[in-house]
Short mmCIF file of C-alpha atoms in Angstrom, two decimals:
data_model
loop_
_atom_site.label_atom_id
_atom_site.label_comp_id
_atom_site.label_asym_id
_atom_site.label_seq_id
_atom_site.Cartn_x
_atom_site.Cartn_y
_atom_site.Cartn_z
CA MET A 1 -39.72 45.87 31.45
CA SER A 2 -38.86 42.76 28.91
CA HIS A 3 -41.32 40.34 28.07
CA VAL A 4 -39.58 37.53 29.99
CA VAL A 5 -39.70 39.60 32.97
CA ARG A 6 -43.20 40.20 32.64
CA ARG A 7 -44.28 36.80 32.12
CA PHE A 8 -42.34 35.74 35.17
CA LYS A 9 -43.80 38.13 37.18
CA GLU A 10 -47.61 37.44 36.12
CA LEU A 11 -46.67 33.75 37.40
CA ASN A 12 -45.47 35.62 40.95
CA LEU A 13 -42.16 34.78 40.05
CA LYS A 14 -39.03 37.30 40.33
CA LEU A 15 -36.51 36.29 37.31
CA LEU A 16 -33.02 35.74 38.58
CA SER A 17 -31.30 34.42 35.77
CA LYS A 18 -31.02 33.54 32.12
CA LYS A 19 -28.85 31.47 30.02
CA GLU A 20 -29.41 30.37 26.51
CA ILE A 21 -29.06 26.48 25.77
CA VAL A 22 -26.79 26.37 22.59
CA GLY A 23 -27.85 23.54 20.09
CA ALA A 24 -29.48 22.34 17.00
CA HIS A 25 -32.81 23.94 18.67
CA ALA A 26 -35.94 24.79 16.81
CA GLY A 27 -36.43 28.32 18.58
CA LYS A 28 -34.46 29.62 21.61
CA ILE A 29 -33.98 27.67 24.77
CA TYR A 30 -32.79 29.35 27.91
CA LYS A 31 -32.03 27.73 31.59
CA VAL A 32 -33.35 29.95 33.99
CA GLU A 33 -33.60 30.77 37.76
CA ALA A 34 -36.94 32.30 39.39
CA LEU A 35 -37.42 33.62 42.67
CA ARG A 36 -41.00 32.56 44.58
CA GLU A 37 -40.83 35.44 47.13
CA SER A 38 -44.06 33.71 48.65
CA GLU A 39 -41.84 30.99 49.79
CA ASN A 40 -38.36 32.08 49.66
CA ALA A 41 -37.45 29.46 46.86
CA ILE A 42 -35.18 29.41 44.07
CA LEU A 43 -36.71 27.19 41.28
CA ARG A 44 -35.10 26.17 38.21
CA TYR A 45 -36.80 26.11 34.87
CA ILE A 46 -36.49 25.62 30.95
CA TYR A 47 -37.72 28.50 29.05
CA LYS A 48 -38.33 28.26 25.36
CA GLU A 49 -39.19 30.40 22.66
CA PHE A 50 -40.62 28.69 19.13
CA ALA A 51 -39.10 29.58 15.63
CA HIS A 52 -41.06 30.70 13.37
CA GLY A 53 -43.39 27.91 11.66
CA ARG A 54 -41.99 25.45 14.33
CA ASN A 55 -45.01 26.05 16.96
CA LYS A 56 -47.13 23.33 16.72
CA GLU A 57 -46.15 22.52 20.22
CA VAL A 58 -47.89 25.42 21.68
CA GLU A 59 -51.02 24.43 20.12
CA ILE A 60 -50.64 20.91 21.48
CA HIS A 61 -49.94 21.95 25.00
CA MET A 62 -52.81 24.16 24.72
CA ASP A 63 -55.37 21.94 23.37
CA LEU A 64 -54.10 18.42 24.67
CA ALA A 65 -53.18 19.71 27.94
CA ASP A 66 -55.15 16.93 30.08
CA ARG A 67 -53.52 14.22 28.26
CA VAL A 68 -49.96 15.45 27.80
CA LYS A 69 -49.92 16.65 31.29
CA PRO A 70 -49.36 13.48 32.89
CA PHE A 71 -46.20 13.01 30.49
CA SER A 72 -44.74 16.62 30.49
CA ARG A 73 -43.79 19.16 32.96
CA VAL A 74 -45.01 22.05 31.56
CA VAL A 75 -45.71 25.18 33.68
CA ASN A 76 -46.84 27.49 31.45
CA VAL A 77 -47.64 28.27 27.68
CA TRP A 78 -47.88 31.39 26.06
CA ASP A 79 -49.41 32.06 22.53
CA GLY A 80 -47.94 34.63 21.39
CA PRO A 81 -46.14 36.89 20.94
CA PRO A 82 -43.50 35.52 20.79
CA GLN A 83 -45.10 31.94 21.40
CA ALA A 84 -43.17 30.27 24.42
CA MET A 85 -43.21 27.53 26.98
CA LEU A 86 -42.12 27.26 30.29
CA MET A 87 -41.50 23.83 32.21
CA TRP A 88 -39.62 22.42 34.84
CA ASP A 89 -35.81 22.07 34.58
CA LEU A 90 -35.80 17.79 34.25
CA GLY A 91 -31.73 17.90 34.05
CA SER A 92 -29.97 15.91 31.32
CA PRO A 93 -31.73 13.56 28.80
CA VAL A 94 -31.44 10.25 29.31
CA LYS A 95 -29.12 9.80 26.23
CA GLU A 96 -26.57 11.45 28.11
CA GLY A 97 -24.76 8.61 29.98
CA PHE A 98 -26.78 6.02 28.37
CA TYR A 99 -23.98 4.62 26.25
CA ALA A 100 -21.80 3.99 29.57
CA LEU A 101 -24.40 1.83 31.16
CA SER A 102 -24.19 -2.10 31.76
CA ALA A 103 -26.00 -3.94 28.98
CA GLU A 104 -28.77 -4.94 31.81
CA GLU A 105 -28.89 -1.31 32.89
CA LYS A 106 -29.83 -0.28 29.43
CA LYS A 107 -32.70 -2.75 29.13
CA VAL A 108 -34.27 -1.52 32.67
CA MET A 109 -33.84 1.95 31.24
CA ILE A 110 -35.24 1.62 27.86
CA GLY A 111 -38.17 -0.76 29.57
CA ASP A 112 -39.25 2.16 31.61
CA VAL A 113 -39.72 4.44 28.72
CA LEU A 114 -41.57 1.67 26.40
CA THR A 115 -43.84 1.24 29.79
CA ARG A 116 -44.23 5.01 29.74
CA LEU A 117 -45.31 5.05 25.95
CA ALA A 118 -47.48 2.63 26.12
CA LEU A 119 -49.43 3.93 28.96
CA LEU A 120 -49.52 7.13 26.76
CA HIS A 121 -50.97 4.96 23.74
CA ASN A 122 -53.59 3.37 25.95
CA MET A 123 -55.26 6.80 26.73
CA SER A 124 -58.53 7.87 24.83
CA PRO A 125 -58.06 8.90 21.76
CA SER A 126 -58.19 12.79 20.25
CA GLN A 127 -59.28 12.37 16.63
CA ASP A 128 -60.24 16.06 16.66
CA LYS A 129 -57.24 17.67 18.04
CA LEU A 130 -54.27 15.97 16.56
CA PRO A 131 -53.10 15.51 12.90
CA ILE A 132 -53.02 11.70 11.45
CA HIS A 133 -49.56 10.58 10.90
CA ARG A 134 -49.03 8.96 7.43
CA VAL A 135 -45.94 7.39 5.54
CA SER A 136 -44.71 9.10 2.82
CA SER A 137 -41.96 9.83 0.65
CA GLU A 138 -40.76 12.65 2.58
CA TRP A 139 -38.00 10.94 4.70
CA ARG A 140 -36.66 9.27 1.59
CA ASP A 141 -36.26 12.39 -0.47
CA TRP A 142 -34.71 13.93 2.14
CA CYS A 143 -32.03 11.41 3.22
CA LEU A 144 -31.17 11.05 -0.67
CA ASP A 145 -30.36 14.99 -0.62
CA GLN A 146 -28.34 14.48 2.20
CA LEU A 147 -26.05 11.77 1.21
CA ARG A 148 -26.00 13.02 -2.32
CA ARG A 149 -24.78 16.52 -0.56
CA LEU A 150 -22.62 14.32 1.48
CA SER A 151 -20.91 12.53 -1.70
CA SER A 152 -20.13 15.95 -3.33
CA ARG A 153 -17.98 16.82 -0.47
CA LYS A 154 -16.42 13.55 0.92
CA SER A 155 -14.80 10.92 -1.09
CA TRP A 156 -15.26 8.31 1.68
CA ALA A 157 -19.24 8.20 1.30
CA LEU A 158 -20.61 5.40 -0.70
CA PRO A 159 -23.09 5.08 -3.32
CA GLY A 160 -24.47 2.06 -2.49
CA TRP A 161 -26.10 3.81 0.71
CA GLU A 162 -28.30 5.16 -2.02
CA LYS A 163 -29.32 2.34 -3.69
CA THR A 164 -30.05 0.38 -0.34
CA ILE A 165 -33.04 3.28 0.50
CA LEU A 166 -34.18 3.63 -3.15
CA GLU A 167 -34.43 0.05 -3.39
CA ALA A 168 -36.30 -0.44 0.35
CA TYR A 169 -38.66 2.10 -0.87
CA GLU A 170 -39.03 0.65 -4.03
CA GLN A 171 -39.40 -3.22 -2.97
CA LEU A 172 -41.59 -2.63 0.11
CA ASN A 173 -43.78 0.61 -1.45
CA ILE A 174 -43.29 2.58 1.57
CA PRO A 175 -44.55 5.44 0.68
CA TYR A 176 -48.00 4.18 0.25
CA TYR A 177 -47.99 2.35 3.42
CA GLN A 178 -51.01 2.08 5.43
CA THR A 179 -50.62 1.54 9.22
CA LYS A 180 -52.25 -1.72 10.51
CA CYS A 181 -52.48 -1.08 14.20
CA PRO A 182 -55.43 0.83 15.88
CA ALA A 183 -54.34 4.64 16.05
CA VAL A 184 -53.37 5.90 19.03
CA ILE A 185 -51.96 9.54 20.52
CA THR A 186 -48.01 8.99 19.72
CA HIS A 187 -45.76 11.76 21.01
CA GLY A 188 -43.85 11.55 17.50
CA ASP A 189 -40.01 12.35 18.33
CA PRO A 190 -39.09 10.21 21.97
CA HIS A 191 -35.34 9.53 20.78
CA LEU A 192 -33.33 9.67 24.07
CA GLU A 193 -32.34 13.70 23.55
CA ASN A 194 -36.29 14.03 24.41
CA VAL A 195 -36.70 11.85 27.22
CA PHE A 196 -35.82 12.59 30.56
CA TYR A 197 -35.60 10.68 34.25
CA LYS A 198 -36.40 12.98 37.03
CA ASP A 199 -38.73 12.18 40.51
CA ASP A 200 -38.54 8.37 39.68
CA GLU A 201 -40.64 9.20 36.43
CA ILE A 202 -40.05 9.06 32.76
CA TRP A 203 -40.80 12.26 30.89
CA PHE A 204 -40.74 13.81 27.45
CA ILE A 205 -40.04 17.05 25.87
CA ASP A 206 -40.84 18.27 22.20
CA TRP A 207 -44.49 17.38 21.61
CA GLU A 208 -44.07 19.21 17.96
CA TRP A 209 -44.66 15.87 16.14
CA ALA A 210 -47.60 14.52 17.95
CA ALA A 211 -50.11 12.72 16.06
CA MET A 212 -52.48 9.78 15.82
CA GLY A 213 -50.92 6.80 14.39
CA SER A 214 -49.86 3.48 15.14
CA PRO A 215 -47.86 2.96 18.29
CA LEU A 216 -45.17 1.50 16.61
CA ARG A 217 -44.32 5.12 15.27
CA ASP A 218 -43.10 6.35 18.58
CA VAL A 219 -41.13 2.83 19.46
CA THR A 220 -39.30 2.71 16.13
CA ILE A 221 -38.40 6.67 17.06
CA LEU A 222 -36.91 5.32 20.17
CA MET A 223 -34.75 2.84 18.56
CA GLN A 224 -32.86 5.65 16.77
CA ASP A 225 -30.43 5.92 19.29
CA LEU A 226 -29.97 1.95 19.80
CA TYR A 227 -26.62 0.40 18.13
CA ASP A 228 -27.18 -2.53 19.45
CA ASN A 229 -28.46 -5.90 18.35
CA ASP A 230 -29.51 -7.27 21.67
CA LEU A 231 -31.42 -3.92 22.74
CA VAL A 232 -32.92 -3.73 19.02
CA SER A 233 -34.20 -7.53 19.44
CA PHE A 234 -35.27 -6.25 22.72
CA VAL A 235 -37.50 -3.44 22.28
CA PRO A 236 -40.56 -4.64 20.08
CA ALA A 237 -40.87 -7.89 22.44
CA PHE A 238 -40.72 -5.93 25.76
CA TYR A 239 -43.19 -3.10 24.28
CA ARG A 240 -45.70 -6.14 22.63
CA GLU A 241 -45.62 -7.55 26.30
CA CYS A 242 -46.81 -4.00 27.38
CA LEU A 243 -49.67 -4.01 25.19
CA ARG A 244 -50.73 -7.27 26.38
CA GLU A 245 -50.55 -6.56 29.92
CA ARG A 246 -53.01 -3.47 28.95
CA GLY A 247 -55.64 -6.13 27.41
CA ILE A 248 -54.07 -5.32 23.73
CA ASP A 249 -53.08 -8.63 21.84
CA LEU A 250 -52.06 -7.23 17.95
CA THR A 251 -51.86 -10.07 15.48
CA ASP A 252 -48.17 -10.95 14.09
CA ASP A 253 -49.00 -9.12 10.82
CA ASP A 254 -50.23 -5.77 12.20
CA PHE A 255 -47.55 -5.68 15.01
CA TRP A 256 -44.77 -6.18 12.81
CA SER A 257 -45.94 -4.87 9.34
CA ASP A 258 -46.35 -1.90 11.25
CA TRP A 259 -42.63 -2.22 13.15
CA GLY A 260 -40.77 -3.06 10.14
CA TYR A 261 -42.32 -0.16 7.47
CA LEU A 262 -42.02 2.36 10.39
CA TYR A 263 -38.23 1.33 11.66
CA ILE A 264 -37.20 2.01 8.08
CA ASP A 265 -38.71 5.14 7.57
CA HIS A 266 -37.47 6.45 10.69
CA LEU A 267 -34.22 4.87 9.73
CA THR A 268 -34.02 7.02 6.76
CA MET A 269 -35.23 9.98 8.69
CA MET A 270 -32.94 10.18 11.34
CA LEU A 271 -29.97 9.33 8.95
CA ALA A 272 -30.67 12.37 7.45
CA TRP A 273 -31.16 14.35 10.28
CA GLU A 274 -27.50 12.52 11.46
CA VAL A 275 -25.51 13.98 8.25
CA GLU A 276 -27.30 17.28 8.60
CA LYS A 277 -25.95 17.61 12.41
CA TYR A 278 -22.54 16.15 11.06
CA PHE A 279 -22.86 19.48 8.71
CA GLN A 280 -23.39 21.42 11.75
CA GLY A 281 -20.25 20.06 13.32
CA TYR A 282 -21.99 17.66 16.04
CA ALA A 283 -20.17 14.74 14.53
CA SER A 284 -16.79 13.72 13.24
CA ASP A 285 -16.18 11.86 9.92
CA GLU A 286 -15.71 8.44 11.88
CA GLU A 287 -19.03 9.03 14.07
CA ILE A 288 -21.15 9.88 11.08
CA GLN A 289 -19.21 6.97 8.90
CA LYS A 290 -20.52 4.82 12.02
CA ILE A 291 -24.33 5.90 12.09
CA ILE A 292 -24.93 5.40 8.64
CA ASP A 293 -23.39 1.93 8.35
CA TRP A 294 -25.32 1.19 11.04
CA LYS A 295 -28.77 2.35 9.53
CA ILE A 296 -27.81 1.20 6.45
CA GLY A 297 -27.17 -2.44 7.62
CA GLU A 298 -30.79 -2.15 9.80
CA ILE A 299 -32.71 -0.96 6.66
CA GLU A 300 -31.08 -3.97 4.70
CA ARG A 301 -31.77 -6.42 7.16
CA VAL A 302 -35.52 -5.31 7.99
CA THR A 303 -36.40 -4.96 4.18
CA GLU A 304 -35.41 -8.98 3.56
CA MET A 305 -37.28 -10.00 6.69
CA LEU A 306 -40.63 -8.11 5.58
CA GLU A 307 -40.12 -9.91 2.61
CA THR A 308 -39.04 -13.19 3.65
CA LYS A 309 -42.20 -13.31 6.31
CA GLY A 310 -44.74 -11.79 3.80
CA TRP A 311 -45.46 -8.60 6.48
CA LYS A 312 -46.25 -6.30 3.96
#
């Protein structure tokens, strides 16, 4: 009896089928169907076995179940070996189909995600269970390596991209930035591929990077899938209103400093990741050039804004 069959049996489920989901995942992920014989019901789940060194999510779901459960659809976690997790099949992520929505529909969807994040951020702290998120030079260094790798292979890669990132991190002293907003529980990776809409509610998957940090950490990661000036302006304004509705009124300096620094750091992080996905064959030359141009433009714009406003 395989360990997967045995695990399902322990949950009073009979495994009917298991199909691997191919993609850039940290581990192996399967769509599975199982029969609950007592109810004669066929149920659909996602079963994930974690890659070595990428198993932090197991600990988070075990230690923070009371805080994570309202935002996740995890059914069971196995501490090993192999470490794994079972969750309800939530269907397709929000990102799938998002760009086909109208401008107003996009705002409604993003507003729902931000409202949900604000609820997470308003939960009681968990200093003893989660690491503290800190800004560093990690994403800058990775991104510069990725852009140099790209330049060595593609004639259309521009040296100005590296220059923009170097100047932003040096002028703003980003690796040493100390966030100003009160630390809250943050998901750590709520881009739209990790966000699902199911049963009239927003759900989050992949809690590997959960940590105590500024709430703008999650907000600026969510923004990485937005390539529209109007939406980029909408997000921080809407989120700040969400906080005010919960009695949290941050100063302009605290809010916009954290937003700007974390936005630049995450633009850099996701730029590096998008280049990695390009090397893995998930984007065309035209698509990756558009992504890089947008993110570099945003880094330049926000760097200028922070310097002009004095939000440092």
